[in-house]
Coordinates of N, CA and C in Angstrom, one line a residue:
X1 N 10.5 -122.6 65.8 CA 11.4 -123.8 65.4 C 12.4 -124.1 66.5
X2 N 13.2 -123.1 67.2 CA 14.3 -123.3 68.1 C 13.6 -123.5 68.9
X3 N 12.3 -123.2 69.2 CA 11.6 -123.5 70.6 C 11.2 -125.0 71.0
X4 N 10.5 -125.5 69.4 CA 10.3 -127.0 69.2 C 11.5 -127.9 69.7
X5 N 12.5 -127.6 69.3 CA 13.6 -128.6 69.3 C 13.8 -128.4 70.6
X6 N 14.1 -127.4 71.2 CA 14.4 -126.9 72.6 C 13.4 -128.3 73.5
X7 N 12.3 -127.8 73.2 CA 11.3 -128.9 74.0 C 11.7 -130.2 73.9
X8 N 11.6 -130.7 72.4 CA 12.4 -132.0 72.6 C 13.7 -132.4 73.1
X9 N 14.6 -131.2 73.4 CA 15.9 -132.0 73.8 C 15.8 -131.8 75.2
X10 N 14.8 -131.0 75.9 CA 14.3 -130.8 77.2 C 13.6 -132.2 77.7
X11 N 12.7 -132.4 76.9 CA 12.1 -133.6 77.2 C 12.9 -135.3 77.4
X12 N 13.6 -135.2 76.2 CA 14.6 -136.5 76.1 C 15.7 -136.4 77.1
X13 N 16.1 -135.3 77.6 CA 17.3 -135.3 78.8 C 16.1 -136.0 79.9
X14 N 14.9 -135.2 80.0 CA 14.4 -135.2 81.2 C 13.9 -137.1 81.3
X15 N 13.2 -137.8 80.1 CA 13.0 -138.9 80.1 C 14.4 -140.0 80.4
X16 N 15.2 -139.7 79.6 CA 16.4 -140.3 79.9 C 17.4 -140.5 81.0
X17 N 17.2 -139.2 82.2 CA 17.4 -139.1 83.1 C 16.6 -139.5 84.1
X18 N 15.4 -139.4 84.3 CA 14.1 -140.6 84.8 C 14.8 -141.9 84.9
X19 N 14.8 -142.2 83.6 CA 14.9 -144.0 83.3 C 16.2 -144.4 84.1
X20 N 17.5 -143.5 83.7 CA 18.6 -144.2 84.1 C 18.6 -144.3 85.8
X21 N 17.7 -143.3 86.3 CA 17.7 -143.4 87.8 C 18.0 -144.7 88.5
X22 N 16.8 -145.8 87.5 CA 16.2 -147.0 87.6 C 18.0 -147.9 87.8
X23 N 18.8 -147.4 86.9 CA 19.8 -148.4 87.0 C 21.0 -148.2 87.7
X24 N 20.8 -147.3 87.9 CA 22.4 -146.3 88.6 C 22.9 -146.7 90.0
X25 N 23.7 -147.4 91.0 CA 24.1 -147.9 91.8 C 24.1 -147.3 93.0
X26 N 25.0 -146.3 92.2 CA 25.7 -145.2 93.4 C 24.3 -144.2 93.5
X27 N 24.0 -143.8 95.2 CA 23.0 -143.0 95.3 C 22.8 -141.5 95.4
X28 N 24.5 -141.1 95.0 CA 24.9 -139.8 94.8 C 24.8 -139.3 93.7
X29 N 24.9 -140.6 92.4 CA 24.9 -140.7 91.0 C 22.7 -140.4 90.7
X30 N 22.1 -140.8 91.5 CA 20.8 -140.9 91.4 C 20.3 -139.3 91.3
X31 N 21.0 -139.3 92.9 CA 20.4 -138.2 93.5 C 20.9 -136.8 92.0
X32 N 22.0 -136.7 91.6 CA 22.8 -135.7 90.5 C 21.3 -136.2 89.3
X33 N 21.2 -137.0 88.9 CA 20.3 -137.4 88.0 C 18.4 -137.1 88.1
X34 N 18.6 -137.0 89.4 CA 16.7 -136.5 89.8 C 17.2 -135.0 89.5
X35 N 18.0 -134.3 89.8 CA 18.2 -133.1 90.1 C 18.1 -132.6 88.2
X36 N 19.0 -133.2 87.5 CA 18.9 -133.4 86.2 C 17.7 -133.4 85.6
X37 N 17.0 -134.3 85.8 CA 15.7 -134.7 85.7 C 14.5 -133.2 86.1
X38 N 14.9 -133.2 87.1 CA 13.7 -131.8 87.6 C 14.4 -130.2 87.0
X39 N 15.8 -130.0 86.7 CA 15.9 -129.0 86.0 C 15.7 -128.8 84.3
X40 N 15.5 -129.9 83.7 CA 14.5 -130.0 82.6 C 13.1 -130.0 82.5
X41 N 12.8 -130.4 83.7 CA 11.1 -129.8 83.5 C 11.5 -128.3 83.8
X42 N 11.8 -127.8 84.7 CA 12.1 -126.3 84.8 C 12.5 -125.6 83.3
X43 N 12.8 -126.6 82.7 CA 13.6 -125.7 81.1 C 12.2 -125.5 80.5
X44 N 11.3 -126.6 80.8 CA 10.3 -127.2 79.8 C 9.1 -126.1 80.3
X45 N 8.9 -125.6 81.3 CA 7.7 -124.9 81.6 C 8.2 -123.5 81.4
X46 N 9.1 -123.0 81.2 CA 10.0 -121.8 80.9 C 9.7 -121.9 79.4
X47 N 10.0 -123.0 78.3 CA 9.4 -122.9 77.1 C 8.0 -122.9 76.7
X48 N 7.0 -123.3 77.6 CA 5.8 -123.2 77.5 C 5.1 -121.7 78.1
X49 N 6.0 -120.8 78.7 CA 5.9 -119.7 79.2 C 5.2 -119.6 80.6
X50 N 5.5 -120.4 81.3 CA 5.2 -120.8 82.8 C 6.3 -120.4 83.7
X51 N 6.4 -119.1 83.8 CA 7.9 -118.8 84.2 C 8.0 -119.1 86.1
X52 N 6.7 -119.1 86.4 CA 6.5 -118.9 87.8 C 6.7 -120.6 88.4
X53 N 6.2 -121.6 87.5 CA 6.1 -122.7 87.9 C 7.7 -123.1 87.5
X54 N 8.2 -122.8 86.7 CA 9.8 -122.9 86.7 C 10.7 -122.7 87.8
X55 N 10.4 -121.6 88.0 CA 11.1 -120.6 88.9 C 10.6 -121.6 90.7
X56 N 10.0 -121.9 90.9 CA 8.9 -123.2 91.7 C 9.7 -124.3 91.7
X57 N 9.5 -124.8 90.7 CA 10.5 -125.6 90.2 C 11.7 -125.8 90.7
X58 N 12.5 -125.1 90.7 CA 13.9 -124.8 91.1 C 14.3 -125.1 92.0
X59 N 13.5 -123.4 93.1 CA 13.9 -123.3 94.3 C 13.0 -124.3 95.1
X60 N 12.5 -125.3 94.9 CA 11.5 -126.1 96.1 C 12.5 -127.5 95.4
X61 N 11.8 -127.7 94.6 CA 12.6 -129.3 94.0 C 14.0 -129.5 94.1
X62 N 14.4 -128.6 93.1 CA 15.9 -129.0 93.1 C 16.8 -128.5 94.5
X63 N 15.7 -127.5 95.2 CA 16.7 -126.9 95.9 C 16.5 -128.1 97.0
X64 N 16.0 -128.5 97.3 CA 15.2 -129.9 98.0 C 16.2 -131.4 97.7
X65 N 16.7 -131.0 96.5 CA 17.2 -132.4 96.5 C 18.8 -131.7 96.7
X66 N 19.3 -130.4 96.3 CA 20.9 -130.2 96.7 C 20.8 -130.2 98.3
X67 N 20.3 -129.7 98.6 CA 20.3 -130.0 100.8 C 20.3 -131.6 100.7
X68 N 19.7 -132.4 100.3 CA 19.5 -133.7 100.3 C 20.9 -134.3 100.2
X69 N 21.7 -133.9 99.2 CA 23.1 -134.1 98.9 C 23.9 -133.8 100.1

């Protein structure tokens, strides 16, 4: 049950943070928002018990977009 909801509030951060990319001005504001965006899938493959693709996740994507910053 906590796992379900877990997923959906993983998923709704992660879609909502996608979308707003689209409108966001500032490219600092973007960049904080992909990063947002990709550590919710990290949440989301950690609830599906993908710990390795999480952990993947992290250090390649997000760590990819904090140097980016």
């Amino acid at each position: 049950m906590i796992a379900k909801l877990l997923l959906y509030i993983f998923i709704g951060l992660a879609a909502a943070s996608s979308f707003s990319i689209l409108f966001v001005k500032n490219v600092l504001h973007a960049v904080l928002l992909l990063l947002v965006c990709l550590l919710c899938i990290a949440g989301i493959y950690v609830i599906l018990f993908a710990e390795f693709l999480a952990v993947t996740q992290v250090m390649v994507y997000a760590g990819g977009v904090v140097v980016l910053i």
